[in-house]
Each structure stands twice: as C-alpha cells, then as structure tokens.
Amino acid sequence: MLTALAGASGTLIGLGRPNTVLAQAPAPSTAALIGNAGHYRFQVGDIAVTVLSDGLIGGPPTVYAGDANEAELEEVLRRAFLPTDHMTLNLNTLLLEVGGRRVLLEAGAGGTMGPNGGRLFDNLAAVGLSADDIDTIVISHTHPDHVGNLRAADGGRAFPRATVMVPRADWAFFVENDPDLSYMPVPEEFRRRFAANIKESVEPVANGIEFYEAGDEVLSGLTTIAAAGHTPGMAAFLVHSGDDQLLLTADLAYHPVVNIDRPWRPGPDRDQDAAASARRRIFDRAAADRTLVLGFHYPFPGLGRILRTDTGYAWVPAGWQF
Ligand SMILES: [Zn+2]
C-alpha cells in the first residue's frame, strides 16, 4: 500500500491522484516500451490462473518495517542488494478462470499511488483480454492500491460488467465513515489523500457492491481467510481445486526481506497485535502444508513458499515455469 514518499529530501511526491489527472489520457505503457512480460500463467488443479502485474509502488523502507531498528534495517537491505532509501513493491493481481467465469483477485492501484501503477489493462490485453471480460473482482481490503483501478479515467466503472466483492468491515471503516488514520506512520496530507482515494476509487461500483465476511467461500474454488489487523476486514485468499492450493497473503507482508525473513511489522497495520497473530497463524499453516504462496507486493510474479526456521520464517521463491 503506502508509497511515493521521497527519501532523503523529505519532499512528498505522488501522494495520490489529484482530481485533475482523472481527465487526462493515460501515459504510454512501459510494457509497450520495454516488452518484459507482466503476466505469468499456471494451473491450480483445474483452475487456470494468471498473475497480472499492475506495476509498482514504493516508499521509505521504515514505513514497511515499522518497528525495525534503523541501522539493522539498512544492513538487511544492503545484504539483500536493495536500496536503503526506497523500497519497491509490486502489484500482483491474479486472474482466475474457473467454471466459465473470469475472476480478478485485487483490482490494483491504478494512479492512486504514484505513476507506475495502472499497468493491469495492458497486461490483460497481453493475454488477449480486456476489462469487459472480467465477471467478478474480489478485494482483500480496501486500501487504494487494491481498489484504485475500479474507477475509470472518466469516473465510470473501469470493469463495466464486473461484480465487486469487498470485506464488509473494511467498507464500514473506510467508505461509510471518515476513518481515523492517525495510526499510519505518514504525514497528515498523505493520510487525507489516502482516505479520499479509497472513496473515489469505489464510488463507481458502490451501487451493486457485494459484501463478504472473511472466512466465507465466496466462489467455488475461492475461500477467504480471516486476516484482520492490517485493516478491520482484511482477508487472505485460498484458491483450491482438487488437492492443489494457492494461498494469497494479501498485505500480511509487504516485502519478504523485511516481513518474512525478518519479523518486522508493517507500520500501516492498524491493529498491530491482531496483524501479527494473523501473520503467524497463516504463515504457520502455509509452512506446515508447504502451500504455494502468492504475495500481492512481493517481487513479480510473487510466488514461493514459506519455510519455518528456528527463529521465524524464510521466503523461498518458486522457480519460473515455462
Ligand atoms: Zn497493499
């Protein structure tokens, strides 16, 4: 989620989506300019699944590792060959093709979190689909980087036919009320835009929105798992077909290097203790069952497994399949 706070200068950039941007034409796609694949296809039993990148967001590492000792955090980032002043996060949405329906898990950030989001539509096109082909969109939690693409540039529905499902508790907290976001370790102006971006993004789909309670099997082959803490209603997802499973960890962790290999807590977790216990419960299950895991923000395509170690966990990326 959180992104685009500049590093050493302290200047704030890309804090959200100014209203004026909504009417402008989209920037030329990086996918077209560079040509690396932003999609990754595999099977979960009988379900065809495709990771579709919506691009990148990012921000200061201290936001994502909220309780880290700063010197220790710098050392960990250096040893992972990562910049120490900026952490890049991916936006790995997942398309399911199941029972003749196309279901998207997470809508992606669009332009709500800086200029490098919003690639989802190019990546749909790259697999021969358009926004019109999506029947259902299931959102893990209503932060802007998960709902931003729901709103088209003209203010209408970006996915004209899609039913959108969100956790009821998040809708109540972020959409029906003016949430107190003082727990977020970011400047007041960032919080204000963050809250406004959520309401703007979901406004076109509010009529007809469907709510779920985390724990529900929302569709055949897709069960939600209660993971509240990061937000009041956040759910993880289990995609299952036969004996095959894929676990999506939503924002239980932002980056494996700081939130799996190290136990540091994401600063934006609203209820830190509930988030930590959800993380332990779901990571323990993933490790015990050796389940394939997809992290929404992990390095593309975001697939791997979680190993239990003597002191915590380790992230083991999955090999690329051709
Ligand atoms: Zn997020």
Short mmCIF file of C-alpha atoms and ligand atoms in Angstrom, two decimals:
data_model
loop_
_atom_site.label_atom_id
_atom_site.label_comp_id
_atom_site.label_asym_id
_atom_site.label_seq_id
_atom_site.Cartn_x
_atom_site.Cartn_y
_atom_site.Cartn_z
CA MET A 1 0.00 0.00 0.00
CA LEU A 2 1.92 3.07 1.12
CA THR A 3 4.05 4.64 -1.49
CA ALA A 4 5.83 7.51 -3.03
CA LEU A 5 7.22 9.35 -0.04
CA ALA A 6 10.52 10.68 -1.25
CA GLY A 7 13.70 9.72 0.54
CA ALA A 8 16.37 11.97 1.95
CA SER A 9 14.96 15.26 0.69
CA GLY A 10 11.78 14.74 2.67
CA THR A 11 9.80 16.05 -0.27
CA LEU A 12 6.48 14.37 -0.83
CA ILE A 13 5.78 13.22 -4.34
CA GLY A 14 2.99 11.31 -5.98
CA LEU A 15 0.93 11.30 -2.83
CA GLY A 16 -2.22 10.40 -4.59
CA ARG A 17 -4.29 11.11 -7.57
CA PRO A 18 -5.05 14.76 -7.97
CA ASN A 19 -8.51 15.26 -9.44
CA THR A 20 -7.08 16.96 -12.49
CA VAL A 21 -5.26 13.78 -13.52
CA LEU A 22 -8.51 11.88 -13.88
CA ALA A 23 -9.41 13.56 -17.13
CA GLN A 24 -6.02 13.15 -18.79
CA ALA A 25 -5.06 10.46 -21.26
CA PRO A 26 -3.05 7.60 -19.78
CA ALA A 27 0.72 7.72 -20.19
CA PRO A 28 2.24 5.41 -22.81
CA SER A 29 2.64 1.98 -21.33
CA THR A 30 6.02 0.85 -20.09
CA ALA A 31 5.06 -2.66 -21.19
CA ALA A 32 4.93 -1.41 -24.78
CA LEU A 33 8.23 0.42 -24.46
CA ILE A 34 10.23 -2.32 -22.77
CA GLY A 35 8.36 -5.51 -23.51
CA ASN A 36 9.09 -7.68 -20.47
CA ALA A 37 6.21 -9.95 -19.54
CA GLY A 38 3.84 -8.59 -16.92
CA HIS A 39 1.82 -11.77 -16.81
CA TYR A 40 2.56 -15.26 -15.55
CA ARG A 41 0.29 -18.23 -16.13
CA PHE A 42 -0.01 -21.56 -14.30
CA GLN A 43 -2.62 -24.03 -13.03
CA VAL A 44 -4.13 -24.67 -9.63
CA GLY A 45 -5.78 -28.02 -10.30
CA ASP A 46 -8.43 -27.33 -12.92
CA ILE A 47 -8.27 -23.56 -12.42
CA ALA A 48 -6.18 -21.56 -14.89
CA VAL A 49 -4.56 -18.69 -13.01
CA THR A 50 -2.55 -15.74 -14.32
CA VAL A 51 -0.61 -13.21 -12.30
CA LEU A 52 -1.25 -9.84 -13.97
CA SER A 53 1.00 -7.02 -12.83
CA ASP A 54 -0.49 -3.60 -12.22
CA GLY A 55 3.04 -2.21 -11.95
CA LEU A 56 4.97 -0.88 -8.99
CA ILE A 57 4.61 1.34 -5.95
CA GLY A 58 7.06 2.06 -3.18
CA GLY A 59 8.18 4.24 -0.34
CA PRO A 60 10.61 4.54 2.57
CA PRO A 61 11.66 1.14 3.96
CA THR A 62 10.95 2.36 7.51
CA VAL A 63 7.22 2.50 6.65
CA TYR A 64 7.15 -1.18 5.71
CA ALA A 65 9.32 -2.31 8.61
CA GLY A 66 7.72 -0.09 11.23
CA ASP A 67 9.41 -1.48 14.33
CA ALA A 68 12.86 -2.14 12.85
CA ASN A 69 15.99 -0.66 14.31
CA GLU A 70 17.10 1.67 11.54
CA ALA A 71 20.75 0.57 11.40
CA GLU A 72 19.70 -3.08 11.38
CA LEU A 73 17.15 -2.43 8.63
CA GLU A 74 19.81 -0.72 6.48
CA GLU A 75 22.15 -3.67 6.94
CA VAL A 76 19.44 -6.18 5.99
CA LEU A 77 18.59 -4.20 2.85
CA ARG A 78 22.25 -3.89 1.88
CA ARG A 79 22.76 -7.63 2.28
CA ALA A 80 19.75 -8.19 0.00
CA PHE A 81 21.28 -5.80 -2.59
CA LEU A 82 18.31 -3.46 -2.17
CA PRO A 83 18.38 0.33 -1.91
CA THR A 84 18.33 1.59 1.67
CA ASP A 85 16.32 4.76 0.96
CA HIS A 86 13.44 3.33 -1.09
CA MET A 87 11.59 0.05 -1.15
CA THR A 88 9.86 -1.08 -4.35
CA LEU A 89 6.66 -3.09 -4.03
CA ASN A 90 4.89 -4.99 -6.80
CA LEU A 91 1.17 -5.11 -7.54
CA ASN A 92 0.45 -8.76 -8.37
CA THR A 93 -3.25 -9.12 -9.17
CA LEU A 94 -4.44 -12.64 -10.01
CA LEU A 95 -6.88 -13.70 -12.70
CA LEU A 96 -8.78 -16.96 -12.14
CA GLU A 97 -10.58 -18.72 -14.96
CA VAL A 98 -12.96 -21.06 -13.21
CA GLY A 99 -16.32 -22.51 -14.20
CA GLY A 100 -16.52 -20.32 -17.30
CA ARG A 101 -16.03 -17.14 -15.28
CA ARG A 102 -13.11 -14.74 -15.09
CA VAL A 103 -12.39 -13.59 -11.57
CA LEU A 104 -9.82 -10.97 -10.63
CA LEU A 105 -8.32 -11.00 -7.13
CA GLU A 106 -7.47 -7.37 -6.27
CA ALA A 107 -8.07 -4.50 -8.68
CA GLY A 108 -4.63 -2.91 -8.33
CA ALA A 109 -3.58 0.67 -7.61
CA GLY A 110 -4.16 2.46 -10.88
CA GLY A 111 -2.92 6.02 -10.45
CA THR A 112 -3.68 6.29 -6.73
CA MET A 113 -0.16 5.53 -5.53
CA GLY A 114 2.18 7.15 -7.99
CA PRO A 115 2.91 6.98 -11.71
CA ASN A 116 3.99 3.34 -12.01
CA GLY A 117 0.64 1.69 -11.31
CA GLY A 118 -2.22 1.12 -13.74
CA ARG A 119 -0.49 -1.44 -15.99
CA LEU A 120 -3.20 -4.04 -15.40
CA PHE A 121 -5.12 -3.14 -18.55
CA ASP A 122 -2.05 -3.54 -20.78
CA ASN A 123 -1.34 -6.87 -19.16
CA LEU A 124 -4.91 -8.04 -19.66
CA ALA A 125 -4.53 -7.09 -23.32
CA ALA A 126 -1.28 -9.04 -23.47
CA VAL A 127 -3.22 -12.22 -22.60
CA GLY A 128 -5.97 -11.38 -25.08
CA LEU A 129 -8.50 -9.95 -22.63
CA SER A 130 -10.00 -6.60 -21.76
CA ALA A 131 -11.72 -5.13 -18.72
CA ASP A 132 -15.03 -6.15 -20.32
CA ASP A 133 -14.12 -9.82 -19.91
CA ILE A 134 -13.95 -9.68 -16.10
CA ASP A 135 -17.03 -11.10 -14.38
CA THR A 136 -16.07 -10.72 -10.71
CA ILE A 137 -13.46 -8.81 -8.72
CA VAL A 138 -12.71 -9.85 -5.14
CA ILE A 139 -10.83 -7.34 -2.99
CA SER A 140 -8.82 -8.41 0.10
CA HIS A 141 -9.02 -4.98 1.75
CA THR A 142 -9.98 -1.54 0.52
CA HIS A 143 -6.62 0.28 0.59
CA PRO A 144 -6.11 2.37 -2.58
CA ASP A 145 -3.50 0.05 -4.10
CA HIS A 146 -6.12 -2.75 -4.07
CA VAL A 147 -9.12 -0.78 -5.37
CA GLY A 148 -7.59 2.07 -7.44
CA ASN A 149 -8.33 0.57 -10.86
CA LEU A 150 -12.06 0.23 -10.18
CA ARG A 151 -12.56 3.81 -11.32
CA ALA A 152 -12.04 4.66 -14.99
CA ALA A 153 -10.45 7.94 -16.07
CA ASP A 154 -13.91 9.34 -16.84
CA GLY A 155 -15.19 8.48 -13.37
CA GLY A 156 -17.20 5.46 -14.52
CA ARG A 157 -16.71 1.76 -13.91
CA ALA A 158 -13.40 0.54 -15.32
CA PHE A 159 -14.74 -3.04 -15.41
CA PRO A 160 -18.23 -2.50 -16.81
CA ARG A 161 -19.64 -5.99 -16.20
CA ALA A 162 -17.84 -6.99 -13.02
CA THR A 163 -19.47 -7.69 -9.69
CA VAL A 164 -17.15 -6.33 -6.99
CA MET A 165 -16.85 -8.08 -3.63
CA VAL A 166 -15.25 -6.43 -0.59
CA PRO A 167 -14.98 -7.34 3.10
CA ARG A 168 -17.88 -5.75 4.94
CA ALA A 169 -15.77 -4.47 7.85
CA ASP A 170 -13.46 -2.51 5.52
CA TRP A 171 -16.39 -0.90 3.74
CA ALA A 172 -17.83 0.19 7.07
CA PHE A 173 -14.49 1.58 8.25
CA PHE A 174 -13.11 3.28 5.13
CA VAL A 175 -16.12 4.05 2.97
CA GLU A 176 -19.15 4.59 5.21
CA ASN A 177 -17.18 6.62 7.75
CA ASP A 178 -14.36 9.12 7.93
CA PRO A 179 -11.66 6.82 9.24
CA ASP A 180 -9.14 7.96 11.83
CA LEU A 181 -5.86 7.11 10.09
CA SER A 182 -3.61 8.68 12.72
CA TYR A 183 -2.09 5.22 13.27
CA MET A 184 -0.42 5.38 9.85
CA PRO A 185 3.24 6.48 10.05
CA VAL A 186 2.91 9.02 7.24
CA PRO A 187 2.25 12.76 7.02
CA GLU A 188 -1.26 14.10 7.50
CA GLU A 189 -1.54 15.14 3.85
CA PHE A 190 -0.75 11.58 2.73
CA ARG A 191 -3.48 10.23 5.03
CA ARG A 192 -6.01 12.71 3.72
CA ARG A 193 -5.37 11.74 0.09
CA PHE A 194 -5.24 8.06 1.01
CA ALA A 195 -8.72 8.24 2.55
CA ALA A 196 -10.08 10.30 -0.35
CA ASN A 197 -8.57 7.91 -2.93
CA ILE A 198 -10.41 4.98 -1.37
CA LYS A 199 -13.77 6.72 -1.53
CA GLU A 200 -13.18 7.97 -5.09
CA SER A 201 -12.00 4.58 -6.33
CA VAL A 202 -15.00 2.61 -5.08
CA GLU A 203 -17.62 5.26 -5.80
CA PRO A 204 -18.44 3.96 -9.34
CA VAL A 205 -19.06 0.43 -8.03
CA ALA A 206 -20.85 1.29 -4.79
CA ASN A 207 -24.19 0.56 -6.43
CA GLY A 208 -24.26 -3.24 -6.61
CA ILE A 209 -21.27 -3.89 -4.38
CA GLU A 210 -21.34 -7.29 -2.65
CA PHE A 211 -20.01 -7.81 0.85
CA TYR A 212 -18.37 -10.88 2.29
CA GLU A 213 -17.21 -11.87 5.74
CA ALA A 214 -13.64 -13.14 5.87
CA GLY A 215 -13.93 -16.91 6.18
CA ASP A 216 -16.62 -17.25 3.53
CA GLU A 217 -16.16 -19.40 0.44
CA VAL A 218 -17.12 -16.56 -1.88
CA LEU A 219 -16.97 -18.57 -5.11
CA SER A 220 -16.43 -22.20 -6.00
CA GLY A 221 -12.67 -22.74 -5.58
CA LEU A 222 -12.07 -19.48 -3.69
CA THR A 223 -12.21 -19.32 0.11
CA THR A 224 -11.42 -16.18 2.11
CA ILE A 225 -9.43 -16.49 5.34
CA ALA A 226 -9.86 -14.01 8.20
CA ALA A 227 -6.67 -11.94 8.47
CA ALA A 228 -7.85 -8.73 10.14
CA GLY A 229 -5.32 -6.40 11.73
CA HIS A 230 -3.76 -4.61 8.75
CA THR A 231 -7.31 -3.33 8.22
CA PRO A 232 -10.51 -4.19 10.11
CA GLY A 233 -11.71 -6.64 7.44
CA MET A 234 -8.67 -7.88 5.52
CA ALA A 235 -8.90 -11.42 4.16
CA ALA A 236 -6.29 -13.75 2.73
CA PHE A 237 -7.44 -15.99 -0.15
CA LEU A 238 -7.16 -19.71 -0.73
CA VAL A 239 -7.62 -20.85 -4.33
CA HIS A 240 -8.26 -24.59 -4.37
CA SER A 241 -9.02 -27.31 -6.90
CA GLY A 242 -8.69 -31.00 -6.06
CA ASP A 243 -5.55 -31.39 -3.95
CA ASP A 244 -3.97 -28.27 -5.39
CA GLN A 245 -3.90 -24.99 -3.46
CA LEU A 246 -2.59 -21.44 -3.77
CA LEU A 247 -2.56 -19.10 -0.78
CA LEU A 248 -2.66 -15.33 -1.33
CA THR A 249 -1.35 -13.45 1.70
CA ALA A 250 -2.78 -10.01 0.81
CA ASP A 251 -0.83 -7.46 2.91
CA LEU A 252 0.19 -9.72 5.79
CA ALA A 253 3.67 -8.88 4.48
CA TYR A 254 4.90 -6.17 2.11
CA HIS A 255 8.33 -7.48 1.18
CA PRO A 256 9.71 -10.90 2.11
CA VAL A 257 13.08 -9.45 3.09
CA VAL A 258 11.64 -7.36 5.92
CA ASN A 259 8.33 -9.02 6.84
CA ILE A 260 9.06 -12.77 6.35
CA ASP A 261 12.83 -13.29 6.60
CA ARG A 262 12.72 -10.69 9.39
CA PRO A 263 9.82 -10.32 11.81
CA TRP A 264 9.37 -6.58 11.35
CA ARG A 265 5.82 -5.29 11.42
CA PRO A 266 4.36 -3.20 8.61
CA GLY A 267 3.92 0.32 10.01
CA PRO A 268 0.45 0.73 8.46
CA ASP A 269 -1.04 -2.27 10.33
CA ARG A 270 -3.96 -0.68 12.16
CA ASP A 271 -4.13 -3.28 14.94
CA GLN A 272 -0.50 -4.35 15.28
CA ASP A 273 -1.10 -7.32 17.58
CA ALA A 274 -4.02 -8.72 15.59
CA ALA A 275 -2.00 -8.37 12.38
CA ALA A 276 0.99 -10.13 13.96
CA SER A 277 -1.14 -13.01 15.15
CA ALA A 278 -2.87 -13.35 11.75
CA ARG A 279 0.57 -13.40 10.12
CA ARG A 280 1.80 -16.16 12.46
CA ARG A 281 -1.37 -18.23 12.08
CA ILE A 282 -1.40 -18.07 8.27
CA PHE A 283 2.38 -18.36 7.78
CA ASP A 284 2.48 -21.38 10.12
CA ARG A 285 -0.26 -23.06 8.09
CA ALA A 286 1.50 -22.25 4.80
CA ALA A 287 4.77 -23.66 6.14
CA ALA A 288 3.18 -26.81 7.58
CA ASP A 289 1.22 -27.55 4.39
CA ARG A 290 4.08 -26.45 2.06
CA THR A 291 1.45 -24.41 0.21
CA LEU A 292 2.38 -22.36 -2.84
CA VAL A 293 2.03 -18.69 -1.80
CA LEU A 294 1.40 -15.54 -3.83
CA GLY A 295 2.27 -12.21 -2.24
CA PHE A 296 0.49 -9.22 -3.70
CA HIS A 297 3.50 -6.96 -3.11
CA TYR A 298 6.37 -9.48 -3.43
CA PRO A 299 8.81 -9.36 -6.38
CA PHE A 300 6.94 -10.40 -9.57
CA PRO A 301 5.42 -12.89 -10.09
CA GLY A 302 5.29 -13.09 -6.30
CA LEU A 303 5.26 -16.88 -5.99
CA GLY A 304 7.11 -19.01 -3.46
CA ARG A 305 6.81 -20.89 -0.21
CA ILE A 306 7.26 -20.04 3.45
CA LEU A 307 9.70 -22.10 5.45
CA ARG A 308 9.58 -22.32 9.26
CA THR A 309 13.06 -21.71 10.73
CA ASP A 310 14.40 -21.91 14.30
CA THR A 311 13.79 -18.21 14.79
CA GLY A 312 10.91 -17.36 12.43
CA TYR A 313 10.33 -17.78 8.72
CA ALA A 314 12.17 -17.69 5.41
CA TRP A 315 10.80 -16.91 1.95
CA VAL A 316 11.77 -19.38 -0.78
CA PRO A 317 10.87 -18.07 -4.26
CA ALA A 318 9.39 -20.58 -6.71
CA GLY A 319 11.24 -21.31 -9.93
CA TRP A 320 9.95 -19.87 -13.20
CA GLN A 321 7.81 -22.28 -15.21
CA PHE A 322 7.72 -22.15 -18.97
ZN ZN B 1 -1.28 -3.22 -0.43
#
